[in-house]
PDB file of C-alpha atoms in Angstrom:
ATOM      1  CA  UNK P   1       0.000   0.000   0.000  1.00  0.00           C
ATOM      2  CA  UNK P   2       1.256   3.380  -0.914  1.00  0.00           C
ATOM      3  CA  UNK P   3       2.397   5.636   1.949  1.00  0.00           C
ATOM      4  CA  UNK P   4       3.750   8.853   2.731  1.00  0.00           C
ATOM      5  CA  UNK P   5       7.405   8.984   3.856  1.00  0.00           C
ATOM      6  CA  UNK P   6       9.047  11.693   6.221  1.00  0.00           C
ATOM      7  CA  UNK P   7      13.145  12.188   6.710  1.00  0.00           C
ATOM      8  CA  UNK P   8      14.737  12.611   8.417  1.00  0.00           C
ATOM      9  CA  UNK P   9      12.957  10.578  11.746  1.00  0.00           C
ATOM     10  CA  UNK P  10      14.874  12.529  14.001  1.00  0.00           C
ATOM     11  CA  UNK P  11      16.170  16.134  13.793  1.00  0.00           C
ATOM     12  CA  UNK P  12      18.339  17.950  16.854  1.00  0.00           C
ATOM     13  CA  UNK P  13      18.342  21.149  15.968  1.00  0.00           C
ATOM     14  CA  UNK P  14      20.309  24.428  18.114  1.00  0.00           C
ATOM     15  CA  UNK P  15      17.722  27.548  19.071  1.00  0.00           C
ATOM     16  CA  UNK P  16      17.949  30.002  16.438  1.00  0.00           C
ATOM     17  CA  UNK P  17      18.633  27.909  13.662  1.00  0.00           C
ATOM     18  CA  UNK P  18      16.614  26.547  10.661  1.00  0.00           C
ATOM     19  CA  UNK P  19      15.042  23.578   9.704  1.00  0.00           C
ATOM     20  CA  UNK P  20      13.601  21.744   6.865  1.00  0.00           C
ATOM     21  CA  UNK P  21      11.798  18.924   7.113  1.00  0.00           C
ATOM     22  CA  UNK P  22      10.904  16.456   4.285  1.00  0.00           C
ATOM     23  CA  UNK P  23       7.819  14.724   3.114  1.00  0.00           C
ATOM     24  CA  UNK P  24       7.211  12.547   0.149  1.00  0.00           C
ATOM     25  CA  UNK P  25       3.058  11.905   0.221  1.00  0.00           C
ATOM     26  CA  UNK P  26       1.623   9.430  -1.831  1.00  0.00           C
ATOM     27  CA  UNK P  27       2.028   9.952  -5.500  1.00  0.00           C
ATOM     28  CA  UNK P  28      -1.671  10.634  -6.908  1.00  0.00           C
ATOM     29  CA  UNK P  29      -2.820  12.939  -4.138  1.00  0.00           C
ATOM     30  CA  UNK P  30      -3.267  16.682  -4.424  1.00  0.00           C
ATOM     31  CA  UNK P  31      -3.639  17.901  -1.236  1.00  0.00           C
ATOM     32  CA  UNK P  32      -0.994  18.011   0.990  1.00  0.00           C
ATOM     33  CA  UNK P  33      -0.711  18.888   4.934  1.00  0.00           C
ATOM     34  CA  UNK P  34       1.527  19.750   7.914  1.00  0.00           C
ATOM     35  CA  UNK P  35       0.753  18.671  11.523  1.00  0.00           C
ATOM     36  CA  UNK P  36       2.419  18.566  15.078  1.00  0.00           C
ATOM     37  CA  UNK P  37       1.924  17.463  18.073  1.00  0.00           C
ATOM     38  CA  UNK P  38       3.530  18.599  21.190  1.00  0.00           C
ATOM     39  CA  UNK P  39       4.645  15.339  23.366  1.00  0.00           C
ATOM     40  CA  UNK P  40       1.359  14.327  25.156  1.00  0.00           C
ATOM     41  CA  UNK P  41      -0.775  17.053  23.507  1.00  0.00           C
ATOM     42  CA  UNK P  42      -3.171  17.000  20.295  1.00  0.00           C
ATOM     43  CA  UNK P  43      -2.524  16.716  17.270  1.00  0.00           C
ATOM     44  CA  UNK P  44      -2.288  20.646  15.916  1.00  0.00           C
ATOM     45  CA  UNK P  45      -3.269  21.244  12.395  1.00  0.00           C
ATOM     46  CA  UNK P  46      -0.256  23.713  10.826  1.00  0.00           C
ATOM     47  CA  UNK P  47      -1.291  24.286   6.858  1.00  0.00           C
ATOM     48  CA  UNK P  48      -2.362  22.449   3.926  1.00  0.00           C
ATOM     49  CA  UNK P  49      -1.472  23.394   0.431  1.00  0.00           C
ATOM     50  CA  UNK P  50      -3.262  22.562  -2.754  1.00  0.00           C
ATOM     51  CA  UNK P  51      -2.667  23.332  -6.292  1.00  0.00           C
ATOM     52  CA  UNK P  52       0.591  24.762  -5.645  1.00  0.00           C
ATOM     53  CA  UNK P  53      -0.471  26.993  -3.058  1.00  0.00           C
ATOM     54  CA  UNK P  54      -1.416  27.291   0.661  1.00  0.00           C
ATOM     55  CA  UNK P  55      -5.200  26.727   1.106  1.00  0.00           C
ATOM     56  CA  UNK P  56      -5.084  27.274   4.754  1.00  0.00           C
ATOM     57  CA  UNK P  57      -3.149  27.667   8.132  1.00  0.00           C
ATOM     58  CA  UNK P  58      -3.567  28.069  11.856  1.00  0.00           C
ATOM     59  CA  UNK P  59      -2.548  30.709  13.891  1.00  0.00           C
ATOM     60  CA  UNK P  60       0.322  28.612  14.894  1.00  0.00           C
ATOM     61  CA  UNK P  61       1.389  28.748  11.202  1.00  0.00           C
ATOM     62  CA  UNK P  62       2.956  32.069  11.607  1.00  0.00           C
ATOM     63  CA  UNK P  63       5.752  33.820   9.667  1.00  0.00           C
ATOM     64  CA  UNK P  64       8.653  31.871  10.668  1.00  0.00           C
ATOM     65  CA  UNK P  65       7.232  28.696   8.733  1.00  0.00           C
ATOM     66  CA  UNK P  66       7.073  27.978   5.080  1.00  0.00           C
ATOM     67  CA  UNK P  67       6.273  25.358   2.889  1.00  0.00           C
ATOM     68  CA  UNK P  68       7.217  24.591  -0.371  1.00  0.00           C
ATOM     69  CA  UNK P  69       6.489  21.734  -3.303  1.00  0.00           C
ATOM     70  CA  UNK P  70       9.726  22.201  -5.376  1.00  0.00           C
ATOM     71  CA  UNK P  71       9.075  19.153  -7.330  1.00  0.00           C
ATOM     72  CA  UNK P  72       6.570  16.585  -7.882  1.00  0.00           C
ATOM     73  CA  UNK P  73       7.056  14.654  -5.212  1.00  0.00           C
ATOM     74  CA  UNK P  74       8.280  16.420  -2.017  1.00  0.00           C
ATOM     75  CA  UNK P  75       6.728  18.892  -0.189  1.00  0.00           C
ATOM     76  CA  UNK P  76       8.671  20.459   2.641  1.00  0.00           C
ATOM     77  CA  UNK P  77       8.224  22.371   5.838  1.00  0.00           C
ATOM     78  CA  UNK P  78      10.919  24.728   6.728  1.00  0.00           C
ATOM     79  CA  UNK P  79      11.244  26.620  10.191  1.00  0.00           C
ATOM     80  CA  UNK P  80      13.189  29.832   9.837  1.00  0.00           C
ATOM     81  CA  UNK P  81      14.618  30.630  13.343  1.00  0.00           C
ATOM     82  CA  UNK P  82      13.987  27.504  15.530  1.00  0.00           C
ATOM     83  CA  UNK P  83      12.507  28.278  18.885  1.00  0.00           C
ATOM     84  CA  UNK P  84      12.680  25.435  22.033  1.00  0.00           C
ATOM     85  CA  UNK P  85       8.849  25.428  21.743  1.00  0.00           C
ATOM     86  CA  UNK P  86       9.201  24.041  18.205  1.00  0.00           C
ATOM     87  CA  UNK P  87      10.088  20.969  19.612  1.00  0.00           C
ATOM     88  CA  UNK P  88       7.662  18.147  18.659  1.00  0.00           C
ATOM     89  CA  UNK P  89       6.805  15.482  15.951  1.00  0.00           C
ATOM     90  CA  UNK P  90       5.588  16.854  13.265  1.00  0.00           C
ATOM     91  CA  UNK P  91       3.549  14.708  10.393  1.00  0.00           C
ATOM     92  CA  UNK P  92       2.730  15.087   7.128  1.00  0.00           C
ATOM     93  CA  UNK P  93      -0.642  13.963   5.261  1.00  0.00           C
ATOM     94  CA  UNK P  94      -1.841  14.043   1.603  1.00  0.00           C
ATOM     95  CA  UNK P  95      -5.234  13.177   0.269  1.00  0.00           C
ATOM     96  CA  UNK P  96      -6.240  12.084  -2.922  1.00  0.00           C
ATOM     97  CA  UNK P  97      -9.312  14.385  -4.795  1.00  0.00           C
ATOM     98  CA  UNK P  98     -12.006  11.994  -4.550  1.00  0.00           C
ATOM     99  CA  UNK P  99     -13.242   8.922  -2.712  1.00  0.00           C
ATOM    100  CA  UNK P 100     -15.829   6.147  -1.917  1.00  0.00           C
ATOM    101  CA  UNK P 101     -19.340   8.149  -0.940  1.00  0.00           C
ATOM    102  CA  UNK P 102     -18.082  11.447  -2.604  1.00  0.00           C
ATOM    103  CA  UNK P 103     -15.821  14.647  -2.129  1.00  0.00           C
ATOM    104  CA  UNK P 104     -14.073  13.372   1.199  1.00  0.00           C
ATOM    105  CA  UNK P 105     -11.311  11.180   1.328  1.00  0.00           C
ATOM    106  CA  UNK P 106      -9.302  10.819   4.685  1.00  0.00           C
ATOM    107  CA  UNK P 107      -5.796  12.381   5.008  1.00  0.00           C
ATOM    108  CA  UNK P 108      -3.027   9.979   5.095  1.00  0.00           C
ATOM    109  CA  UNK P 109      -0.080  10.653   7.573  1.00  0.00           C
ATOM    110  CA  UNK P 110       3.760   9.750   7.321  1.00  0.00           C
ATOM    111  CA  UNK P 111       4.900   8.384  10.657  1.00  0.00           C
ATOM    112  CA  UNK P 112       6.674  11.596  11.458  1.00  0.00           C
ATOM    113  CA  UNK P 113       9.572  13.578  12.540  1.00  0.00           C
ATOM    114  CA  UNK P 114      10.616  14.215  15.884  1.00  0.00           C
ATOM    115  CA  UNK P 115      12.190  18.127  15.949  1.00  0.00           C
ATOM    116  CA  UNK P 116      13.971  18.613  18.950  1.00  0.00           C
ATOM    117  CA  UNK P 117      15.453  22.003  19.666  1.00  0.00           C
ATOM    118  CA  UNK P 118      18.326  22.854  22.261  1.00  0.00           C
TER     119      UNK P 118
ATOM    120  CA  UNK A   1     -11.087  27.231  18.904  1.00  0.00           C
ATOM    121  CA  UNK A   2     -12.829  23.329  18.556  1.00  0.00           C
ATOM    122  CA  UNK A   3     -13.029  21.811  21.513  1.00  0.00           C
ATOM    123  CA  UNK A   4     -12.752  17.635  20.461  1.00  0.00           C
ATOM    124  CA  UNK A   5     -12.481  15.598  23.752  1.00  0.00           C
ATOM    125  CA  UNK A   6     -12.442  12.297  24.829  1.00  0.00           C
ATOM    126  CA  UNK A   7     -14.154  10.842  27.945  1.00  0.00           C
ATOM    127  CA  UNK A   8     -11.422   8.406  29.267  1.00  0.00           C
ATOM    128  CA  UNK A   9      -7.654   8.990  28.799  1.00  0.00           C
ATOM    129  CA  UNK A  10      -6.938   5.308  29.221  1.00  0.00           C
ATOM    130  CA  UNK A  11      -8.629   1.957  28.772  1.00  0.00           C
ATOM    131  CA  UNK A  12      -7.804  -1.123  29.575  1.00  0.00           C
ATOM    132  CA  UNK A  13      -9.343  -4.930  28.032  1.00  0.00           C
ATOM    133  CA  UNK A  14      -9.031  -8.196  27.826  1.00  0.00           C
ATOM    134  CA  UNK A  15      -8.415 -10.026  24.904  1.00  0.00           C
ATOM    135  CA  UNK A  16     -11.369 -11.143  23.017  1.00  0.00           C
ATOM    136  CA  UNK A  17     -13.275  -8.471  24.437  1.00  0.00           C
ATOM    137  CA  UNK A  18     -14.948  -5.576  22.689  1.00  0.00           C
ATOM    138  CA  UNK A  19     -13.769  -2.390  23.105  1.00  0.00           C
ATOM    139  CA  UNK A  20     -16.183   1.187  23.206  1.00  0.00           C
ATOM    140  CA  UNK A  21     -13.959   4.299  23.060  1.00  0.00           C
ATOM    141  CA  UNK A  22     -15.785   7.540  23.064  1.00  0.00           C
ATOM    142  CA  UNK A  23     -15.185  11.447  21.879  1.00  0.00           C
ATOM    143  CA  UNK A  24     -16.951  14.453  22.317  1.00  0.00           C
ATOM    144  CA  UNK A  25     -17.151  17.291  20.021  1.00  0.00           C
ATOM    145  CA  UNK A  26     -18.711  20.817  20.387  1.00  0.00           C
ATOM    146  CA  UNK A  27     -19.164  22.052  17.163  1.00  0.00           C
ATOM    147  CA  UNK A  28     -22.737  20.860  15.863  1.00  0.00           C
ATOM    148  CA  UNK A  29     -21.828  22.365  12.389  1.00  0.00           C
ATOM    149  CA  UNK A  30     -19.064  19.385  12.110  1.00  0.00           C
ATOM    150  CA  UNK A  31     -20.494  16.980   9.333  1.00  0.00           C
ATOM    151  CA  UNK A  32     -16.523  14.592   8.887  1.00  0.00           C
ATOM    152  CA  UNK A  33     -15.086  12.534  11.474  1.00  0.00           C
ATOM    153  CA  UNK A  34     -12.663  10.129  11.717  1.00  0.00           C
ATOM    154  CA  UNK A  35     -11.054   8.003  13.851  1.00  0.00           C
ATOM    155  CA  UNK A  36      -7.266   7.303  13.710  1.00  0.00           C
ATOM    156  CA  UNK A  37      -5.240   4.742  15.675  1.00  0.00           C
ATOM    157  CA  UNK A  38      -1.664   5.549  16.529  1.00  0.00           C
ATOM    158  CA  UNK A  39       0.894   3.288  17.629  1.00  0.00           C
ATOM    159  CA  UNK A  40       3.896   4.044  19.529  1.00  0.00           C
ATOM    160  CA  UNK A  41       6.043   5.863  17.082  1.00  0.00           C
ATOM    161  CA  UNK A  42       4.296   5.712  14.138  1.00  0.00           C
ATOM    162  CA  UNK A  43       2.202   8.799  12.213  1.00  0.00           C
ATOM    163  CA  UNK A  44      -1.888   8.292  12.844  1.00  0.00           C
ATOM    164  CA  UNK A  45      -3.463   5.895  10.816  1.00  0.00           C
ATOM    165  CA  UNK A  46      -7.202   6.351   9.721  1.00  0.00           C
ATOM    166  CA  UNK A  47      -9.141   3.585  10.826  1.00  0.00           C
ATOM    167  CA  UNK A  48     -12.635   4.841   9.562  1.00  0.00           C
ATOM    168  CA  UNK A  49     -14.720   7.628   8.526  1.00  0.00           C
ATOM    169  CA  UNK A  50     -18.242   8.867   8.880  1.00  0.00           C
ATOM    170  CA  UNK A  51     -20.252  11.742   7.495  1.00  0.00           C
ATOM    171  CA  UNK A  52     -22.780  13.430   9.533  1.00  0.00           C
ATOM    172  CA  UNK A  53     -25.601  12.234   7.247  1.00  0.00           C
ATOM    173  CA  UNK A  54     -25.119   8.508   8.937  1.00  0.00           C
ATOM    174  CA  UNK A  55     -24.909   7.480  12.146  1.00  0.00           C
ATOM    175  CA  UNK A  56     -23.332   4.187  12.460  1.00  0.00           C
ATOM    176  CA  UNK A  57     -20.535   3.112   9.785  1.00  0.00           C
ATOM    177  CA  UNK A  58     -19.287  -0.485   9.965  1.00  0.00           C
ATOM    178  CA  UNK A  59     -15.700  -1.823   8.613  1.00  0.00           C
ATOM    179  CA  UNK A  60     -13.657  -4.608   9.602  1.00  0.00           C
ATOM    180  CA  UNK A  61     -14.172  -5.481  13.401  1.00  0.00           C
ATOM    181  CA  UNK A  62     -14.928  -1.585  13.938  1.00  0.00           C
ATOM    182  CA  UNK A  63     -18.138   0.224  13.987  1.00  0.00           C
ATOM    183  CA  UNK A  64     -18.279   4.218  14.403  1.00  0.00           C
ATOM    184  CA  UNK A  65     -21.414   5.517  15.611  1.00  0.00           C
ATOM    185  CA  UNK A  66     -22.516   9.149  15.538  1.00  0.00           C
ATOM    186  CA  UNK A  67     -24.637  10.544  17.549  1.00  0.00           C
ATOM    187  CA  UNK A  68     -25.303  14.519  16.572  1.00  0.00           C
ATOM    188  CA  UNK A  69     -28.289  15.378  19.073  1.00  0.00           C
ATOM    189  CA  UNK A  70     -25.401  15.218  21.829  1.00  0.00           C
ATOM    190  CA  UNK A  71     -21.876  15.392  19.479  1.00  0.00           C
ATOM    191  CA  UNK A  72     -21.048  12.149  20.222  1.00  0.00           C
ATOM    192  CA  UNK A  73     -18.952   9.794  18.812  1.00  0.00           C
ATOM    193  CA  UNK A  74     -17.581   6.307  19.425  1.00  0.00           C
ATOM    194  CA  UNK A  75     -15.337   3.430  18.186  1.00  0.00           C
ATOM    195  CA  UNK A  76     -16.482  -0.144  18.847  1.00  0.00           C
ATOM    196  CA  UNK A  77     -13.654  -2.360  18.281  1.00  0.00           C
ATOM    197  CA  UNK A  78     -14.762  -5.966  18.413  1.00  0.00           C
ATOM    198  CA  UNK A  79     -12.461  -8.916  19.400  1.00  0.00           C
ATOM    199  CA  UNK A  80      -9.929  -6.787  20.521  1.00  0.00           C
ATOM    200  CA  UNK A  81      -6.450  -8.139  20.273  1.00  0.00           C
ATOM    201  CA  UNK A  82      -2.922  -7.557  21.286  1.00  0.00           C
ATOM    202  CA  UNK A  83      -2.617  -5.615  18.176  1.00  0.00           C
ATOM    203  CA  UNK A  84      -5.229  -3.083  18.562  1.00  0.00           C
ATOM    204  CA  UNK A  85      -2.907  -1.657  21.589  1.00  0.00           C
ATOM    205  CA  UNK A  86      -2.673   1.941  21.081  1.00  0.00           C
ATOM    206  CA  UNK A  87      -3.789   5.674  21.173  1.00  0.00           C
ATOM    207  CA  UNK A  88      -7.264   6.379  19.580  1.00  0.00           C
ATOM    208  CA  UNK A  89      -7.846   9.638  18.264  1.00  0.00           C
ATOM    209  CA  UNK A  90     -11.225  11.426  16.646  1.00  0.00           C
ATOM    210  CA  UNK A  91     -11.251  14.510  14.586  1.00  0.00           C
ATOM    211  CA  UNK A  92     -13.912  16.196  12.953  1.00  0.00           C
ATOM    212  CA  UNK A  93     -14.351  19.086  10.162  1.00  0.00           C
ATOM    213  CA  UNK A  94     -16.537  21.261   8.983  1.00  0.00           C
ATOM    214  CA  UNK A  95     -16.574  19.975   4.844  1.00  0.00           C
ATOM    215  CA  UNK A  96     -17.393  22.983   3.834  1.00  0.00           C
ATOM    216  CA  UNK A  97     -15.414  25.602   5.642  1.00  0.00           C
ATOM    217  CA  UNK A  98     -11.684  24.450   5.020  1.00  0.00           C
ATOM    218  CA  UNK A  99      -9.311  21.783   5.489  1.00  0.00           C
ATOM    219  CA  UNK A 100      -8.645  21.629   8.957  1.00  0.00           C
ATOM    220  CA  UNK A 101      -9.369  19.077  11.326  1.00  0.00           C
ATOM    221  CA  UNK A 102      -9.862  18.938  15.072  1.00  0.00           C
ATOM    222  CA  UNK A 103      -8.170  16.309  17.055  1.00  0.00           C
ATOM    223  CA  UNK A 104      -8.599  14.913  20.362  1.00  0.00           C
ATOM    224  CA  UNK A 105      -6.356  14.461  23.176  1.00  0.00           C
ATOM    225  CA  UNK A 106      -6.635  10.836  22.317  1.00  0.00           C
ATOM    226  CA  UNK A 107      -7.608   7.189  24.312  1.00  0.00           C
ATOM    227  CA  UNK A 108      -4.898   4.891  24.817  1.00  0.00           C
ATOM    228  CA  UNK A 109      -5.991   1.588  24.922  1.00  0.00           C
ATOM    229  CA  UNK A 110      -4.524  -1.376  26.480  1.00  0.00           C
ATOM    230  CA  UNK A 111      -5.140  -5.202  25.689  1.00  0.00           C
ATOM    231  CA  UNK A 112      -4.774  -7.785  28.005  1.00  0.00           C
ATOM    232  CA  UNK A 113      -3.291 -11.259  26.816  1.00  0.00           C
TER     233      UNK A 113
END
């Protein structure tokens, strides 16, 4: 079964510094997301991006983030100026356009990768 | 913000024996939910969807049922086995409004051999 992939699992990062983290989602899906969850918190929605553009953020989704498709296959998240409260997993999802029962499909997550800043 | 909640932080059950894991949500206009499972390390993986014009959506050993008079949602895992050991989590969206989805805090679940 097709499935998104995330590098690297693991990133150790120093405060101030940036940060790009890598995504691969599955290979017929359009819409693409970043998530992250905080170690024993919810899973926080960050942005999705369709059509080569950001369809929507959070408020958490502020200026120092960015994403970016610079091909067709990866789509990155890249943290400008790394602060310690950056630390967390944080998953990426794609969705294909269309599924069984109509205009919803479920978002498919990589397994991750853990940012930790010092 | 959503508020998406989930009555019991941790369950625990025997082998063989069906599981009920439950989640609140607040906003009545939410018509999507989901439930994913998440294993220790791994990214959440969907385990079944429902639309708010249903409520009860059956797959393999899992049933969702929705209950929209009091936002209610559950998970009934049936024959629960050693594998089905991990955190549950809903989240629910507003179709029409955007692509964001509310999570919960999550259930962890627990099977006992």
């Amino acid at each position: 079964e097709p499935e998104v992939t995330q590098t690297p699992s693991h990133q150790v990062t120093q405060m101030g510094q940036e940060v790009i983290l890598r995504c691969v989602p599955i290979s017929n899906h359009l819409y693409f997301y970043w998530y992250r969850q905080i170690l024993g918190q919810k899973v926080e929605f960050l942005v999705s991006f369709y059509n080569n553009e950001i369809s929507e953020k959070s408020e958490i989704f502020d200026d120092q983030f960015s994403v970016e498709r610079p091909d067709g296959s990866n789509f990155t998240l890249k943290i400008r100026s790394t602060k310690l409260e950056d630390s967390a997993m944080y998953f990426c999802a794609s969705k294909g356009l269309y599924g069984q029962g109509g205009s919803n499909q479920p978002q498919h997550f990589g397994d991750g990768t853990r940012l930790s800043i010092l | 913000g959503e508020s998406v909640g989930l009555h019991l932080p941790t369950l625990s059950v025997q082998e063989g024996d069906n599981s009920i894991i439950n989640c609140a949500y607040s906003n009545s206009a939410s018509d999507y939910f989901i439930w994913y499972k998440q294993e220790s390390g791994k990214g959440p993986q969907f385990i079944i969807d429902i639309r708010s014009n249903m409520d009860k959506r059956q797959g393999q050993r899992v049933t969702v049922l929705l209950n929209k008079t009091v936002k209610h949602l559950s998970l009934q895992i049936a024959a629960t086995q050693p594998g089905d050991s991990a955190v549950y989590f809903c989240a629910e969206k507003v179709m029409s409004t955007g692509n964001q989805f509310y999570f919960g805090t999550g259930t962890s679940l627990t099977v006992i051999p």
